[in-house]
Short mmCIF file of C-alpha atoms in Angstrom, two decimals:
data_model
loop_
_atom_site.label_atom_id
_atom_site.label_comp_id
_atom_site.label_asym_id
_atom_site.label_seq_id
_atom_site.Cartn_x
_atom_site.Cartn_y
_atom_site.Cartn_z
CA UNK Z 290 -12.02 -12.52 0.05
CA UNK Z 291 -13.85 -15.65 1.32
CA UNK Z 292 -15.04 -14.02 4.53
CA UNK Z 293 -16.37 -10.54 3.45
CA UNK Z 294 -19.77 -9.47 2.67
CA UNK Z 295 -21.72 -6.28 2.74
CA UNK Z 296 -23.31 -7.30 6.19
CA UNK Z 297 -20.04 -7.77 7.96
CA UNK Z 298 -17.86 -4.84 5.94
CA UNK Z 299 -18.84 -2.36 8.96
CA UNK Z 300 -16.05 -4.59 10.90
CA UNK Z 301 -13.29 -3.41 8.64
CA UNK Z 302 -14.50 0.18 9.36
CA UNK Z 303 -14.70 -0.22 12.96
CA UNK Z 304 -10.95 -1.90 13.08
CA UNK Z 305 -9.35 0.84 10.91
CA UNK Z 306 -10.87 3.50 13.25
CA UNK Z 307 -9.86 1.60 16.60
CA UNK Z 308 -6.52 0.72 15.22
CA UNK Z 309 -6.12 4.44 13.60
CA UNK Z 310 -7.07 6.01 17.15
CA UNK Z 311 -4.30 4.13 18.88
CA UNK Z 312 -1.45 4.81 16.74
CA UNK Z 313 -2.32 8.66 16.10
CA UNK Z 314 -2.40 8.75 20.15
CA UNK Z 315 0.63 7.33 20.49
CA UNK Z 316 2.06 9.59 17.71
CA UNK Z 317 0.89 12.68 19.75
CA UNK Z 318 2.31 11.19 23.02
CA UNK Z 319 5.76 11.29 21.02
CA UNK Z 320 5.47 14.62 19.87
CA UNK Z 321 4.50 15.88 23.36
CA UNK Z 322 8.20 14.39 24.45
CA UNK Z 323 6.14 11.95 26.71
CA UNK Z 324 6.93 8.75 24.85
CA UNK Z 325 7.55 5.87 27.60
CA UNK Z 326 9.85 4.10 25.15
CA UNK Z 327 13.36 5.38 24.73
CA UNK Z 328 13.65 4.52 21.02
CA UNK Z 329 16.92 5.15 19.28
CA UNK Z 330 15.40 7.33 16.80
CA UNK Z 331 17.46 9.57 14.33
CA UNK Z 332 13.92 10.94 12.55
CA UNK Z 333 11.35 13.24 13.58
CA UNK Z 334 9.83 12.32 16.92
CA UNK Z 335 6.56 11.09 15.32
CA UNK Z 336 7.30 7.67 14.44
CA UNK Z 337 4.31 6.00 16.27
CA UNK Z 338 4.49 2.04 16.11
CA UNK Z 339 6.02 2.25 12.41
CA UNK Z 340 9.76 3.49 13.05
CA UNK Z 341 9.74 6.29 10.78
CA UNK Z 342 7.57 9.29 10.07
CA UNK Z 343 6.93 8.76 6.45
CA UNK Z 344 5.63 4.96 7.20
CA UNK Z 345 3.55 6.64 10.32
CA UNK Z 346 2.14 9.41 8.26
CA UNK Z 347 1.36 7.28 5.32
CA UNK Z 348 -0.55 4.58 7.50
CA UNK Z 349 -2.61 7.39 9.46
CA UNK Z 350 -3.44 8.88 6.28
CA UNK Z 351 -4.95 5.55 5.08
CA UNK Z 352 -6.83 4.97 8.45
CA UNK Z 353 -8.04 8.40 8.56
CA UNK Z 354 -9.63 7.88 5.01
CA UNK Z 355 -11.31 5.16 6.19
CA UNK Z 356 -12.70 7.06 9.57
CA UNK Z 357 -13.63 10.33 7.14
CA UNK Z 358 -15.57 8.02 4.73
CA UNK Z 359 -17.55 5.92 7.67
CA UNK Z 360 -18.94 9.18 8.51
CA UNK Z 361 -21.16 9.29 5.28
CA UNK Z 362 -22.45 5.65 6.10
CA UNK Z 363 -25.93 5.34 8.25
CA UNK Z 364 -24.41 1.81 9.71
CA UNK Z 365 -22.03 3.01 11.94
CA UNK Z 366 -23.13 3.62 15.38
CA UNK Z 367 -22.53 7.19 16.67
CA UNK Z 368 -19.80 6.37 19.51
CA UNK Z 369 -17.70 4.88 16.48
CA UNK Z 370 -18.55 8.08 14.58
CA UNK Z 371 -17.05 10.28 17.42
CA UNK Z 372 -14.20 8.04 17.49
CA UNK Z 373 -13.51 8.57 13.61
CA UNK Z 374 -13.83 12.37 14.49
CA UNK Z 375 -11.05 12.06 16.84
CA UNK Z 376 -9.12 9.78 14.58
CA UNK Z 377 -9.28 12.49 11.78
CA UNK Z 378 -8.37 15.45 13.89
CA UNK Z 379 -5.51 13.80 15.92
CA UNK Z 380 -3.96 11.85 12.60
CA UNK Z 381 -4.09 15.21 10.49
CA UNK Z 382 -2.28 17.00 13.71
CA UNK Z 383 0.25 14.05 14.12
CA UNK Z 384 0.85 14.11 10.32
CA UNK Z 385 1.55 17.63 10.02
CA UNK Z 386 3.97 17.45 13.02
CA UNK Z 387 5.64 14.87 11.69
CA UNK Z 388 7.10 16.78 8.84
CA UNK Z 389 6.35 14.08 6.27
CA UNK Z 390 4.66 14.95 2.90
CA UNK Z 391 3.76 11.49 2.18
CA UNK Z 392 0.67 10.93 4.53
CA UNK Z 393 -0.68 14.41 3.05
CA UNK Z 394 -0.16 13.04 -0.53
CA UNK Z 395 -2.11 9.75 0.15
CA UNK Z 396 -4.92 11.77 1.44
CA UNK Z 397 -5.11 14.32 -1.30
CA UNK Z 398 -4.91 11.59 -4.09
CA UNK Z 399 -7.49 9.57 -2.58
CA UNK Z 400 -9.85 12.40 -2.03
CA UNK Z 401 -9.22 13.46 -5.41
CA UNK Z 402 -10.11 9.98 -6.75
CA UNK Z 403 -13.34 9.80 -4.54
CA UNK Z 404 -14.66 13.20 -5.40
CA UNK Z 405 -14.06 12.80 -9.34
CA UNK Z 406 -16.00 9.29 -9.14
CA UNK Z 407 -18.70 10.61 -6.85
CA UNK Z 408 -19.32 13.75 -8.92
CA UNK Z 409 -19.69 11.58 -12.24
CA UNK Z 410 -22.53 9.81 -10.35
CA UNK Z 411 -23.95 13.16 -9.71
CA UNK Z 412 -23.84 14.85 -12.79
CA UNK Z 413 -21.75 13.45 -15.73
CA UNK Z 414 -20.97 16.79 -17.39
CA UNK Z 415 -19.74 18.50 -14.09
CA UNK Z 416 -18.33 15.20 -13.03
CA UNK Z 417 -15.91 15.14 -16.11
CA UNK Z 418 -15.11 18.60 -15.65
CA UNK Z 419 -13.73 17.95 -11.92
CA UNK Z 420 -12.12 14.98 -13.01
CA UNK Z 421 -10.19 16.79 -15.58
CA UNK Z 422 -9.36 19.51 -13.21
CA UNK Z 423 -8.50 16.92 -10.46
CA UNK Z 424 -6.32 15.18 -13.03
CA UNK Z 425 -4.38 18.21 -13.52
CA UNK Z 426 -4.00 18.90 -9.73
CA UNK Z 427 -2.74 15.39 -9.64
CA UNK Z 428 -0.20 15.77 -12.36
CA UNK Z 429 1.19 19.10 -10.77
CA UNK Z 430 1.89 17.07 -7.44
CA UNK Z 431 3.66 14.54 -9.41
CA UNK Z 432 5.68 16.99 -11.20
CA UNK Z 433 6.45 18.89 -7.76
CA UNK Z 434 7.77 15.56 -6.59
CA UNK Z 435 10.12 15.59 -9.41
CA UNK Z 436 11.35 19.26 -8.55
CA UNK Z 437 9.07 20.71 -11.36
CA UNK Z 438 6.19 23.20 -11.78
CA UNK Z 439 4.57 25.39 -9.57
CA UNK Z 440 3.88 23.48 -6.51
CA UNK Z 441 7.28 22.39 -6.14
CA UNK Z 442 8.24 24.75 -2.79
CA UNK Z 443 5.12 23.38 -1.20
CA UNK Z 444 5.41 19.53 -1.80
CA UNK Z 445 9.11 18.84 -2.68
CA UNK Z 446 11.37 17.33 -0.17
CA UNK Z 447 15.24 16.52 -0.43
CA UNK Z 448 14.32 12.90 0.43
CA UNK Z 449 12.75 12.85 -3.14
CA UNK Z 450 15.96 13.21 -4.84
CA UNK Z 451 17.47 10.69 -2.99
CA UNK Z 452 14.66 8.21 -4.10
CA UNK Z 453 15.65 9.12 -7.71
CA UNK Z 454 18.83 7.36 -7.18
CA UNK Z 455 16.88 4.08 -5.64
CA UNK Z 456 14.80 4.30 -8.59
CA UNK Z 457 17.30 4.52 -11.45
CA UNK Z 458 19.39 1.83 -9.51
CA UNK Z 459 16.37 -0.37 -9.58
CA UNK Z 460 15.77 0.20 -13.17
CA UNK Z 461 19.15 -0.81 -14.00
CA UNK Z 462 19.09 -3.98 -12.00
CA UNK Z 463 15.94 -4.90 -14.01
CA UNK Z 464 17.42 -4.15 -17.59
CA UNK Z 465 20.52 -6.28 -16.61
CA UNK Z 466 18.16 -9.23 -15.93
CA UNK Z 467 14.62 -8.60 -17.07
CA UNK Z 468 13.49 -12.36 -16.74
CA UNK Z 469 14.26 -13.07 -13.10
CA UNK Z 470 15.75 -9.81 -11.78
CA UNK Z 471 18.91 -9.73 -9.59
CA UNK Z 472 17.02 -12.16 -6.73
CA UNK Z 473 14.13 -11.53 -4.38
CA UNK Z 474 15.55 -9.34 -1.46
CA UNK Z 475 18.80 -8.95 -3.21
CA UNK Z 476 18.34 -5.45 -4.12
CA UNK Z 477 20.71 -4.36 -1.30
CA UNK Z 478 23.55 -6.69 -2.41
CA UNK Z 479 23.55 -4.99 -6.06
CA UNK Z 480 22.96 -1.12 -5.10
CA UNK Z 481 26.34 -0.15 -5.00
CA UNK Z 482 26.94 -2.08 -8.36
CA UNK Z 483 24.18 -0.21 -10.15
CA UNK Z 484 23.96 3.16 -8.29
CA UNK Z 485 25.01 6.23 -10.26
CA UNK Z 486 28.67 7.41 -9.16
CA UNK Z 487 27.33 10.92 -8.15
CA UNK Z 488 25.51 9.17 -5.30
CA UNK Z 489 28.57 8.24 -3.97
CA UNK Z 490 30.07 11.55 -4.09
CA UNK Z 491 27.05 13.18 -2.59
CA UNK Z 492 26.14 10.96 0.16
CA UNK Z 493 29.09 8.84 0.82
CA UNK Z 494 30.63 5.70 -0.61
CA UNK Z 495 29.42 3.45 2.44
CA UNK Z 496 25.84 4.74 2.38
CA UNK Z 497 23.73 2.28 0.77
CA UNK Z 498 19.85 1.15 0.41
CA UNK Z 499 18.21 -2.25 0.43
CA UNK Z 500 15.12 -1.25 -1.45
CA UNK Z 501 14.21 0.87 -4.37
CA UNK Z 502 11.51 2.72 -2.48
CA UNK Z 503 9.20 2.28 -5.03
CA UNK Z 504 7.24 -1.23 -4.87
CA UNK Z 505 6.78 -1.75 -8.53
CA UNK Z 506 10.23 -1.11 -9.14
CA UNK Z 507 11.13 -3.28 -6.21
CA UNK Z 508 9.42 -6.06 -7.63
CA UNK Z 509 10.39 -5.79 -11.09
CA UNK Z 510 14.23 -5.30 -10.18
CA UNK Z 511 14.34 -8.24 -7.99
CA UNK Z 512 11.97 -10.51 -9.25
CA UNK Z 513 11.90 -9.61 -13.14
CA UNK Z 514 8.97 -9.83 -15.45
CA UNK Z 515 7.33 -12.89 -13.62
CA UNK Z 516 7.02 -11.33 -10.13
CA UNK Z 517 6.61 -7.64 -11.53
CA UNK Z 518 3.82 -8.46 -14.16
CA UNK Z 519 2.09 -11.16 -11.58
CA UNK Z 520 1.79 -7.95 -8.84
CA UNK Z 521 0.43 -5.52 -11.68
CA UNK Z 522 -2.14 -8.16 -12.75
CA UNK Z 523 -3.45 -8.43 -9.22
CA UNK Z 524 -3.73 -4.76 -8.92
CA UNK Z 525 -5.12 -4.69 -12.23
CA UNK Z 526 -7.80 -7.32 -11.16
CA UNK Z 527 -8.53 -5.30 -8.02
CA UNK Z 528 -9.10 -2.10 -9.91
CA UNK Z 529 -11.29 -3.42 -12.54
CA UNK Z 530 -13.42 -5.32 -9.95
CA UNK Z 531 -13.72 -2.31 -7.94
CA UNK Z 532 -14.71 -0.17 -10.78
CA UNK Z 533 -17.37 -2.64 -11.91
CA UNK Z 534 -18.79 -2.78 -8.25
CA UNK Z 535 -19.12 0.89 -7.98
CA UNK Z 536 -20.74 1.10 -11.40
CA UNK Z 537 -23.29 -1.73 -11.08
CA UNK Z 538 -24.38 -1.08 -7.34
CA UNK Z 539 -26.53 1.49 -5.78
CA UNK Z 540 -27.67 2.83 -2.43
CA UNK Z 541 -25.40 2.18 0.62
CA UNK Z 542 -23.57 -0.91 -1.33
CA UNK Z 543 -22.11 1.56 -3.88
CA UNK Z 544 -20.93 3.90 -0.93
CA UNK Z 545 -19.08 1.16 0.58
CA UNK Z 546 -17.58 0.22 -2.84
CA UNK Z 547 -16.57 3.43 -3.53
CA UNK Z 548 -15.14 4.43 -0.25
CA UNK Z 549 -13.03 1.09 0.04
CA UNK Z 550 -11.92 1.67 -3.56
CA UNK Z 551 -10.84 5.18 -2.94
CA UNK Z 552 -8.80 4.11 0.31
CA UNK Z 553 -7.28 1.27 -1.75
CA UNK Z 554 -6.28 4.06 -4.62
CA UNK Z 555 -4.70 5.96 -1.56
CA UNK Z 556 -2.84 2.88 -0.48
CA UNK Z 557 -1.35 2.44 -4.06
CA UNK Z 558 -0.15 6.25 -4.40
CA UNK Z 559 2.19 5.90 -1.55
CA UNK Z 560 3.47 2.56 -2.87
CA UNK Z 561 4.84 4.64 -5.74
CA UNK Z 562 7.31 6.36 -3.43
CA UNK Z 563 7.92 4.16 -0.52
CA UNK Z 564 8.98 0.81 0.40
CA UNK Z 565 6.89 -2.17 1.09
CA UNK Z 566 6.38 -1.79 4.80
CA UNK Z 567 4.48 -4.60 6.45
CA UNK Z 568 2.66 -2.47 8.89
CA UNK Z 569 1.30 -0.34 5.92
CA UNK Z 570 1.07 -2.98 3.22
CA UNK Z 571 -1.21 -5.53 5.08
CA UNK Z 572 -4.01 -2.62 4.84
CA UNK Z 573 -3.45 -2.64 1.06
CA UNK Z 574 -4.22 -6.47 1.00
CA UNK Z 575 -7.05 -6.07 3.49
CA UNK Z 576 -8.70 -3.31 1.18
CA UNK Z 577 -7.90 -5.31 -1.88
CA UNK Z 578 -9.44 -8.60 -0.45
CA UNK Z 579 -12.35 -6.50 0.66
CA UNK Z 580 -13.30 -5.31 -2.70
CA UNK Z 581 -12.69 -8.60 -4.55
CA UNK Z 582 -15.01 -10.30 -1.79
CA UNK Z 583 -17.90 -7.78 -2.01
CA UNK Z 584 -17.96 -8.18 -5.52
CA UNK Z 585 -17.83 -12.07 -5.38
CA UNK Z 586 -20.41 -11.89 -2.90
CA UNK Z 587 -22.75 -10.03 -4.89
CA UNK Z 588 -22.53 -12.22 -7.75
CA UNK Z 589 -23.15 -15.02 -5.32
CA UNK Z 590 -26.24 -13.49 -4.21
CA UNK Z 591 -27.33 -12.91 -7.81
CA UNK Z 592 -26.67 -16.73 -8.58
CA UNK Z 593 -28.92 -17.70 -5.32
CA UNK Z 594 -31.63 -15.40 -6.67
CA UNK Z 595 -31.71 -16.63 -10.21
CA UNK Z 596 -31.48 -20.18 -8.88
CA UNK Z 597 -29.55 -21.32 -12.10
CA UNK Z 598 -28.50 -24.75 -11.70
CA UNK Z 599 -26.00 -24.73 -14.63
CA UNK Z 600 -23.86 -21.62 -12.63
CA UNK Z 601 -23.94 -23.37 -9.26
CA UNK Z 602 -20.44 -24.75 -8.44
CA UNK Z 603 -19.99 -28.04 -7.24
CA UNK Z 604 -18.77 -27.26 -3.61
CA UNK Z 605 -17.90 -30.80 -2.92
CA UNK Z 606 -15.54 -30.84 -5.74
CA UNK Z 607 -13.91 -27.48 -4.72
CA UNK Z 608 -13.22 -28.77 -0.91
CA UNK Z 609 -11.48 -31.76 -2.57
CA UNK Z 610 -9.63 -29.63 -5.11
CA UNK Z 611 -8.62 -26.73 -3.24
CA UNK Z 612 -6.18 -28.58 -0.79
CA UNK Z 613 -4.55 -30.76 -3.70
CA UNK Z 614 -3.87 -27.37 -5.53
CA UNK Z 615 -2.29 -26.03 -2.44
CA UNK Z 616 -0.21 -28.99 -1.92
CA UNK Z 617 0.99 -29.10 -5.55
CA UNK Z 618 1.71 -25.25 -5.24
CA UNK Z 619 3.34 -25.35 -1.68
CA UNK Z 620 6.03 -28.28 -2.44
CA UNK Z 621 8.18 -26.43 -4.90
CA UNK Z 622 7.79 -23.28 -2.61
CA UNK Z 623 8.99 -25.28 0.49
CA UNK Z 624 11.65 -26.75 -1.59
CA UNK Z 625 13.06 -23.32 -2.58
CA UNK Z 626 12.71 -21.66 0.71
CA UNK Z 627 14.66 -24.79 2.23
CA UNK Z 628 17.33 -24.25 0.07
CA UNK Z 629 17.62 -20.61 0.40
CA UNK Z 630 17.48 -20.82 4.18
CA UNK Z 631 20.37 -23.63 3.92
CA UNK Z 632 22.41 -21.37 1.36
CA UNK Z 633 22.15 -18.33 4.02
CA UNK Z 634 23.29 -20.34 6.84
CA UNK Z 635 26.29 -21.97 4.89
CA UNK Z 636 27.20 -18.21 4.01
CA UNK Z 637 26.98 -17.24 7.78
CA UNK Z 638 29.14 -20.12 8.73
CA UNK Z 639 31.66 -19.27 5.98
CA UNK Z 640 31.75 -15.86 6.79
CA UNK Z 641 32.36 -16.76 10.80
CA UNK Z 642 35.34 -18.88 9.56
CA UNK Z 643 36.98 -16.29 7.17
CA UNK Z 644 36.52 -13.05 9.76
CA UNK Z 645 36.71 -14.62 13.27
CA UNK Z 646 35.75 -11.19 14.78
#
């Protein structure tokens, strides 16, 4: 947020294209059976560096979107555009071969959002019509994921049924303790208690899960209202700021804003059916930070242009205030983290004494 601006945003595109090309190339190597690392892999071969076909396809789809959108910009050099074309082709091949629908859904939702907003700018009447059409398509896709509607045979997978059990268990955890949840990272400890009896009969009594496979449900079930609403507030802020940036900008700046916002929407769509995997989530925060940073940078430029003394922030005061606020916030967090680590250590020692094996 503090570093990004229109002059260096191209670095984000270059980074995503290079990263995506490496990840997709490794995925294709795995598909061909020439992986140089003997992974203990119970899934499809195409796990790339993420360890799971769903995670790999979701990440590739987000990076592919960045590569696809970069083709519309004049700032990117020809070599990077050629690399972006390779990224698009190799990633789509890897995603299809992975057998994971997750990556394709991310692409679909992001592209639907992009072309809906883009068409509104070109022609409002046509844009509204296209937006309604895309909205209906999005609804049909969501219904298909729930095993309903005409697209069920194309989109539905058995793993979605399993996620239903995870979602309902997470909802029950939140209902049991709405204020603070069952505890951060404690979903797995409470899953067997809150899961439906039919889950054990269908998948086995010993099979469990440590995540709700929905980022929003995971945060509400483990952290309660405080954590859940805090996360929603951040996302709402990014969405509002992103929409304002697109609406009130023009030219290449508007293109960049819309492209980044569409990629961020794609990331959020996969978080509805997936866990908060670090390899994917880092891109959600990078894109969100880019959206906020671009907006704040544009506002700062307006202030400089207007030379309004009333709106100029006292930077010397901020330099003193920032570390003070950071220290105040960090103290209780460090205290909590220390006690949590001590609690876990004591638990491990207690288990060692009671069960020498």
